[in-house]
mmCIF file with all atom_site columns, C-alpha atoms in Angstrom:
data_model
loop_
_atom_site.group_PDB
_atom_site.id
_atom_site.type_symbol
_atom_site.label_atom_id
_atom_site.label_alt_id
_atom_site.label_comp_id
_atom_site.label_asym_id
_atom_site.label_entity_id
_atom_site.label_seq_id
_atom_site.pdbx_PDB_ins_code
_atom_site.Cartn_x
_atom_site.Cartn_y
_atom_site.Cartn_z
_atom_site.occupancy
_atom_site.B_iso_or_equiv
_atom_site.pdbx_formal_charge
_atom_site.auth_seq_id
_atom_site.auth_comp_id
_atom_site.auth_asym_id
_atom_site.auth_atom_id
_atom_site.pdbx_PDB_model_num
ATOM 1   C CA . MET N 1 1   ? 62.224  102.949 81.871  1.00 48.00 ? 207 MET N CA 1
ATOM 2   C CA . THR N 1 2   ? 64.308  102.518 85.099  1.00 42.00 ? 208 THR N CA 1
ATOM 3   C CA . HIS N 1 3   ? 61.872  100.202 86.284  1.00 46.00 ? 209 HIS N CA 1
ATOM 4   C CA . ARG N 1 4   ? 62.168  98.051  82.974  1.00 45.00 ? 210 ARG N CA 1
ATOM 5   C CA . ILE N 1 5   ? 65.879  98.217  83.598  1.00 43.00 ? 211 ILE N CA 1
ATOM 6   C CA . PHE N 1 6   ? 65.711  97.156  86.458  1.00 42.00 ? 212 PHE N CA 1
ATOM 7   C CA . ARG N 1 7   ? 63.109  94.220  85.864  1.00 44.00 ? 213 ARG N CA 1
ATOM 8   C CA . GLN N 1 8   ? 65.562  92.992  83.561  1.00 45.00 ? 214 GLN N CA 1
ATOM 9   C CA . THR N 1 9   ? 68.649  93.384  85.186  1.00 41.00 ? 215 THR N CA 1
ATOM 10  C CA . CYS N 1 10  ? 66.862  91.040  88.035  1.00 45.00 ? 216 CYS N CA 1
ATOM 11  C CA . GLY N 1 11  ? 65.616  88.582  85.328  1.00 45.00 ? 217 GLY N CA 1
ATOM 12  C CA . ILE N 1 12  ? 69.085  88.460  84.230  1.00 42.00 ? 218 ILE N CA 1
ATOM 13  C CA . ALA N 1 13  ? 70.850  87.568  87.601  1.00 43.00 ? 219 ALA N CA 1
ATOM 14  C CA . LEU N 1 14  ? 68.090  85.376  88.573  1.00 41.00 ? 220 LEU N CA 1
ATOM 15  C CA . ALA N 1 15  ? 68.464  83.424  84.816  1.00 44.00 ? 221 ALA N CA 1
ATOM 16  C CA . THR N 1 16  ? 72.229  83.999  85.538  1.00 42.00 ? 222 THR N CA 1
ATOM 17  C CA . GLY N 1 17  ? 72.451  82.893  89.047  1.00 44.00 ? 223 GLY N CA 1
ATOM 18  C CA . VAL N 1 18  ? 74.457  86.180  89.704  1.00 46.00 ? 224 VAL N CA 1
ATOM 19  C CA . LEU N 1 19  ? 73.969  88.277  92.467  1.00 44.00 ? 225 LEU N CA 1
ATOM 20  C CA . LEU N 1 20  ? 74.002  91.986  91.554  1.00 43.00 ? 226 LEU N CA 1
ATOM 21  C CA . ALA N 1 21  ? 73.752  93.463  94.581  1.00 42.00 ? 227 ALA N CA 1
ATOM 22  C CA . PRO N 1 22  ? 76.507  96.710  95.661  1.00 46.00 ? 228 PRO N CA 1
ATOM 23  C CA . LEU N 1 23  ? 79.594  95.309  97.333  1.00 46.00 ? 229 LEU N CA 1
ATOM 24  C CA . VAL N 1 24  ? 80.159  96.371  100.245 1.00 46.00 ? 230 VAL N CA 1
ATOM 25  C CA . ARG N 1 25  ? 83.572  96.719  101.458 1.00 52.00 ? 231 ARG N CA 1
ATOM 26  C CA . ALA N 1 26  ? 83.542  95.738  104.709 1.00 62.00 ? 232 ALA N CA 1
ATOM 27  C CA . GLN N 1 27  ? 85.461  98.431  107.170 1.00 83.00 ? 233 GLN N CA 1
ATOM 28  C CA . GLU N 1 28  ? 89.078  97.915  107.988 1.00 90.00 ? 234 GLU N CA 1
ATOM 29  C CA . HIS N 1 29  ? 90.257  98.396  112.104 1.00 94.00 ? 235 HIS N CA 1
ATOM 30  C CA . ARG N 1 30  ? 93.444  100.819 111.623 1.00 96.00 ? 236 ARG N CA 1
ATOM 31  C CA . ILE N 1 31  ? 96.500  100.766 113.469 1.00 96.00 ? 237 ILE N CA 1
ATOM 32  C CA . GLU N 1 32  ? 99.204  102.869 113.450 1.00 97.00 ? 238 GLU N CA 1
ATOM 33  C CA . VAL N 1 33  ? 102.780 101.304 115.720 1.00 97.00 ? 239 VAL N CA 1
ATOM 34  C CA . LEU N 1 34  ? 106.226 102.811 115.642 1.00 97.00 ? 240 LEU N CA 1
ATOM 35  C CA . ALA N 1 35  ? 108.780 100.387 116.250 1.00 96.00 ? 241 ALA N CA 1
ATOM 36  C CA . ASP N 1 36  ? 111.787 102.758 117.846 1.00 94.00 ? 242 ASP N CA 1
ATOM 37  C CA . LYS N 1 37  ? 114.914 102.787 118.030 1.00 93.00 ? 243 LYS N CA 1
ATOM 38  C CA . ASP N 1 38  ? 114.661 102.370 121.500 1.00 93.00 ? 244 ASP N CA 1
ATOM 39  C CA . SER N 1 39  ? 113.794 99.084  121.345 1.00 93.00 ? 245 SER N CA 1
ATOM 40  C CA . ARG N 1 40  ? 109.759 100.022 121.975 1.00 95.00 ? 246 ARG N CA 1
ATOM 41  C CA . TYR N 1 41  ? 106.519 99.375  120.361 1.00 96.00 ? 247 TYR N CA 1
ATOM 42  C CA . LYS N 1 42  ? 104.658 102.867 120.714 1.00 97.00 ? 248 LYS N CA 1
ATOM 43  C CA . ILE N 1 43  ? 101.254 104.211 119.161 1.00 97.00 ? 249 ILE N CA 1
ATOM 44  C CA . ALA N 1 44  ? 100.885 108.151 119.418 1.00 95.00 ? 250 ALA N CA 1
ATOM 45  C CA . GLY N 1 45  ? 99.249  109.901 122.436 1.00 94.00 ? 251 GLY N CA 1
ATOM 46  C CA . GLU N 1 46  ? 99.595  106.329 124.530 1.00 93.00 ? 252 GLU N CA 1
ATOM 47  C CA . ARG N 1 47  ? 101.864 105.964 127.572 1.00 93.00 ? 253 ARG N CA 1
ATOM 48  C CA . THR N 1 48  ? 101.689 101.908 127.403 1.00 94.00 ? 254 THR N CA 1
ATOM 49  C CA . PRO N 1 49  ? 100.334 101.056 123.944 1.00 95.00 ? 255 PRO N CA 1
ATOM 50  C CA . GLU N 1 50  ? 97.346  98.459  123.541 1.00 96.00 ? 256 GLU N CA 1
ATOM 51  C CA . VAL N 1 51  ? 95.660  97.552  120.469 1.00 97.00 ? 257 VAL N CA 1
ATOM 52  C CA . THR N 1 52  ? 92.055  96.139  120.653 1.00 97.00 ? 258 THR N CA 1
ATOM 53  C CA . VAL N 1 53  ? 90.217  94.786  117.385 1.00 97.00 ? 259 VAL N CA 1
ATOM 54  C CA . LYS N 1 54  ? 86.870  92.774  117.102 1.00 97.00 ? 260 LYS N CA 1
ATOM 55  C CA . ALA N 1 55  ? 87.434  88.722  116.192 1.00 97.00 ? 261 ALA N CA 1
ATOM 56  C CA . GLY N 1 56  ? 87.490  88.019  112.454 1.00 97.00 ? 262 GLY N CA 1
ATOM 57  C CA . GLU N 1 57  ? 87.979  92.037  111.669 1.00 97.00 ? 263 GLU N CA 1
ATOM 58  C CA . GLN N 1 58  ? 90.073  93.182  109.181 1.00 97.00 ? 264 GLN N CA 1
ATOM 59  C CA . VAL N 1 59  ? 92.961  95.242  110.367 1.00 97.00 ? 265 VAL N CA 1
ATOM 60  C CA . ARG N 1 60  ? 95.868  97.299  108.489 1.00 97.00 ? 266 ARG N CA 1
ATOM 61  C CA . LEU N 1 61  ? 98.536  97.478  109.983 1.00 97.00 ? 267 LEU N CA 1
ATOM 62  C CA . ARG N 1 62  ? 100.398 100.143 109.226 1.00 98.00 ? 268 ARG N CA 1
ATOM 63  C CA . ILE N 1 63  ? 104.256 100.251 110.751 1.00 97.00 ? 269 ILE N CA 1
ATOM 64  C CA . THR N 1 64  ? 107.466 102.868 111.027 1.00 97.00 ? 270 THR N CA 1
ATOM 65  C CA . ALA N 1 65  ? 110.600 100.483 111.996 1.00 96.00 ? 271 ALA N CA 1
ATOM 66  C CA . ARG N 1 66  ? 113.100 102.549 113.082 1.00 94.00 ? 272 ARG N CA 1
ATOM 67  C CA . LYS N 1 67  ? 116.309 100.712 113.685 1.00 89.00 ? 273 LYS N CA 1
ATOM 68  C CA . ALA N 1 68  ? 118.148 100.084 116.602 1.00 84.00 ? 274 ALA N CA 1
ATOM 69  C CA . LYS N 1 69  ? 121.552 98.845  117.454 1.00 85.00 ? 275 LYS N CA 1
ATOM 70  C CA . THR N 1 70  ? 121.535 95.558  116.010 1.00 84.00 ? 276 THR N CA 1
ATOM 71  C CA . TRP N 1 71  ? 119.844 94.220  113.061 1.00 83.00 ? 277 TRP N CA 1
ATOM 72  C CA . ASN N 1 72  ? 119.298 90.669  111.064 1.00 83.00 ? 278 ASN N CA 1
ATOM 73  C CA . ARG N 1 73  ? 121.370 90.028  107.902 1.00 87.00 ? 279 ARG N CA 1
ATOM 74  C CA . ASP N 1 74  ? 118.213 90.124  105.889 1.00 89.00 ? 280 ASP N CA 1
ATOM 75  C CA . GLY N 1 75  ? 117.913 93.932  106.734 1.00 88.00 ? 281 GLY N CA 1
ATOM 76  C CA . SER N 1 76  ? 114.775 93.909  109.500 1.00 92.00 ? 282 SER N CA 1
ATOM 77  C CA . VAL N 1 77  ? 115.688 95.624  111.738 1.00 94.00 ? 283 VAL N CA 1
ATOM 78  C CA . HIS N 1 78  ? 112.437 94.648  114.346 1.00 95.00 ? 284 HIS N CA 1
ATOM 79  C CA . GLY N 1 79  ? 109.505 91.775  114.097 1.00 95.00 ? 285 GLY N CA 1
ATOM 80  C CA . PHE N 1 80  ? 106.068 92.044  115.302 1.00 97.00 ? 286 PHE N CA 1
ATOM 81  C CA . SER N 1 81  ? 104.538 88.939  116.205 1.00 97.00 ? 287 SER N CA 1
ATOM 82  C CA . LEU N 1 82  ? 101.848 87.747  117.932 1.00 98.00 ? 288 LEU N CA 1
ATOM 83  C CA . LEU N 1 83  ? 100.862 85.489  120.432 1.00 98.00 ? 289 LEU N CA 1
ATOM 84  C CA . ARG N 1 84  ? 97.998  84.274  122.710 1.00 97.00 ? 290 ARG N CA 1
ATOM 85  C CA . ALA N 1 85  ? 99.262  85.307  126.005 1.00 96.00 ? 291 ALA N CA 1
ATOM 86  C CA . LYS N 1 86  ? 97.968  81.926  127.563 1.00 95.00 ? 292 LYS N CA 1
ATOM 87  C CA . ASP N 1 87  ? 100.633 79.788  125.740 1.00 96.00 ? 293 ASP N CA 1
ATOM 88  C CA . ARG N 1 88  ? 102.971 82.106  123.747 1.00 96.00 ? 294 ARG N CA 1
ATOM 89  C CA . SER N 1 89  ? 101.644 79.929  120.759 1.00 96.00 ? 295 SER N CA 1
ATOM 90  C CA . LYS N 1 90  ? 101.893 81.755  117.014 1.00 96.00 ? 296 LYS N CA 1
ATOM 91  C CA . ILE N 1 91  ? 99.280  83.167  115.808 1.00 97.00 ? 297 ILE N CA 1
ATOM 92  C CA . SER N 1 92  ? 99.524  82.476  111.666 1.00 95.00 ? 298 SER N CA 1
ATOM 93  C CA . GLY N 1 93  ? 100.224 86.137  109.493 1.00 96.00 ? 299 GLY N CA 1
ATOM 94  C CA . TRP N 1 94  ? 101.247 87.796  111.449 1.00 97.00 ? 300 TRP N CA 1
ATOM 95  C CA . ASP N 1 95  ? 104.942 86.969  112.336 1.00 96.00 ? 301 ASP N CA 1
ATOM 96  C CA . LEU N 1 96  ? 106.191 90.003  109.727 1.00 97.00 ? 302 LEU N CA 1
ATOM 97  C CA . LEU N 1 97  ? 109.874 91.679  109.917 1.00 95.00 ? 303 LEU N CA 1
ATOM 98  C CA . LEU N 1 98  ? 110.008 94.918  109.354 1.00 96.00 ? 304 LEU N CA 1
ATOM 99  C CA . ARG N 1 99  ? 112.785 97.157  107.895 1.00 95.00 ? 305 ARG N CA 1
ATOM 100 C CA . PRO N 1 100 ? 113.657 100.753 108.179 1.00 95.00 ? 306 PRO N CA 1
ATOM 101 C CA . GLY N 1 101 ? 110.107 102.657 106.815 1.00 96.00 ? 307 GLY N CA 1
ATOM 102 C CA . THR N 1 102 ? 106.956 102.334 106.830 1.00 97.00 ? 308 THR N CA 1
ATOM 103 C CA . GLN N 1 103 ? 105.407 98.933  105.841 1.00 97.00 ? 309 GLN N CA 1
ATOM 104 C CA . GLU N 1 104 ? 101.892 98.086  105.547 1.00 97.00 ? 310 GLU N CA 1
ATOM 105 C CA . PHE N 1 105 ? 99.833  95.183  106.450 1.00 97.00 ? 311 PHE N CA 1
ATOM 106 C CA . HIS N 1 106 ? 96.170  94.235  105.908 1.00 97.00 ? 312 HIS N CA 1
ATOM 107 C CA . LEU N 1 107 ? 95.456  90.578  107.781 1.00 97.00 ? 313 LEU N CA 1
ATOM 108 C CA . ILE N 1 108 ? 92.658  89.294  109.567 1.00 97.00 ? 314 ILE N CA 1
ATOM 109 C CA . ALA N 1 109 ? 92.501  89.342  113.811 1.00 97.00 ? 315 ALA N CA 1
ATOM 110 C CA . PRO N 1 110 ? 92.333  86.045  114.915 1.00 97.00 ? 316 PRO N CA 1
ATOM 111 C CA . SER N 1 111 ? 88.856  84.262  115.773 1.00 97.00 ? 317 SER N CA 1
ATOM 112 C CA . GLU N 1 112 ? 89.532  83.732  118.830 1.00 97.00 ? 318 GLU N CA 1
ATOM 113 C CA . PRO N 1 113 ? 88.552  86.442  121.763 1.00 98.00 ? 319 PRO N CA 1
ATOM 114 C CA . GLY N 1 114 ? 91.053  86.913  124.451 1.00 97.00 ? 320 GLY N CA 1
ATOM 115 C CA . GLU N 1 115 ? 94.528  88.429  125.159 1.00 98.00 ? 321 GLU N CA 1
ATOM 116 C CA . TYR N 1 116 ? 97.264  88.287  122.860 1.00 98.00 ? 322 TYR N CA 1
ATOM 117 C CA . VAL N 1 117 ? 101.011 90.451  123.406 1.00 98.00 ? 323 VAL N CA 1
ATOM 118 C CA . VAL N 1 118 ? 102.813 90.960  120.414 1.00 98.00 ? 324 VAL N CA 1
ATOM 119 C CA . VAL N 1 119 ? 106.337 90.684  120.444 1.00 97.00 ? 325 VAL N CA 1
ATOM 120 C CA . CYS N 1 120 ? 109.815 91.233  118.437 1.00 95.00 ? 326 CYS N CA 1
ATOM 121 C CA . THR N 1 121 ? 111.747 88.863  116.802 1.00 94.00 ? 327 THR N CA 1
ATOM 122 C CA . VAL N 1 122 ? 115.119 90.412  115.559 1.00 93.00 ? 328 VAL N CA 1
ATOM 123 C CA . ILE N 1 123 ? 117.298 90.819  118.632 1.00 90.00 ? 329 ILE N CA 1
ATOM 124 C CA . CYS N 1 124 ? 117.406 94.223  118.519 1.00 86.00 ? 330 CYS N CA 1
ATOM 125 C CA . SER N 1 125 ? 119.371 95.893  121.207 1.00 86.00 ? 331 SER N CA 1
ATOM 126 C CA . GLU N 1 126 ? 120.046 94.600  124.813 1.00 88.00 ? 332 GLU N CA 1
ATOM 127 C CA . GLU N 1 127 ? 116.703 96.444  125.641 1.00 88.00 ? 333 GLU N CA 1
ATOM 128 C CA . HIS N 1 128 ? 115.093 93.851  122.928 1.00 87.00 ? 334 HIS N CA 1
ATOM 129 C CA . GLU N 1 129 ? 113.398 91.505  125.321 1.00 89.00 ? 335 GLU N CA 1
ATOM 130 C CA . GLY N 1 130 ? 111.172 94.682  126.583 1.00 89.00 ? 336 GLY N CA 1
ATOM 131 C CA . MET N 1 131 ? 109.435 95.083  123.217 1.00 94.00 ? 337 MET N CA 1
ATOM 132 C CA . ASN N 1 132 ? 106.458 93.977  123.497 1.00 95.00 ? 338 ASN N CA 1
ATOM 133 C CA . MET N 1 133 ? 102.783 94.869  123.510 1.00 97.00 ? 339 MET N CA 1
ATOM 134 C CA . LYS N 1 134 ? 98.741  94.162  124.188 1.00 97.00 ? 340 LYS N CA 1
ATOM 135 C CA . PHE N 1 135 ? 96.500  93.013  122.273 1.00 98.00 ? 341 PHE N CA 1
ATOM 136 C CA . ILE N 1 136 ? 93.224  92.176  122.791 1.00 98.00 ? 342 ILE N CA 1
ATOM 137 C CA . VAL N 1 137 ? 90.442  90.484  121.138 1.00 98.00 ? 343 VAL N CA 1
ATOM 138 C CA . THR N 1 138 ? 86.833  91.450  121.793 1.00 98.00 ? 344 THR N CA 1
ATOM 139 C CA . PRO N 1 139 ? 83.916  89.099  120.769 1.00 97.00 ? 345 PRO N CA 1
#
C-alpha cells in the first residue's frame, strides 16, 4: 500500500515538476551578546569577546542591551554595526540599533572570509570608542 502511494506521489511530482523532498532547515549559528551599561560588548564565559562564523551561514543574534549614560532620540541605547577590518566599510544588513532589553536578529554571515569588527554606533558614554569586538568569518 505505501509503495503504491509513494509511486503515485513520485508520479505527481514528476508530472508537475514539484520536488516533494522533506524540507531541511539549515542550522543557525546562535550568538548571545550583552551590550552592557559600561559601554562594552560581552559574551558569557569570554574575557575578550570574539565571534567566529562560517561564510554565508545563517546567524541568530540575540543581543541584550543595557542603557548606558546617554542614548539616541529614537530610544536606542547602543548600536551593533559590522565593518570589514581592512577598510572599515559597513556590511549590508548588519547595522543594528539596540533598545533596552533583548532583541533577536536573523542575519546571514558575510560571504567573504576574513577579519571584521563590531562597533557601537550610538554615542552611549564617554567610553563609547572602546565598545567593539572582533568578528571572524571562516571559509
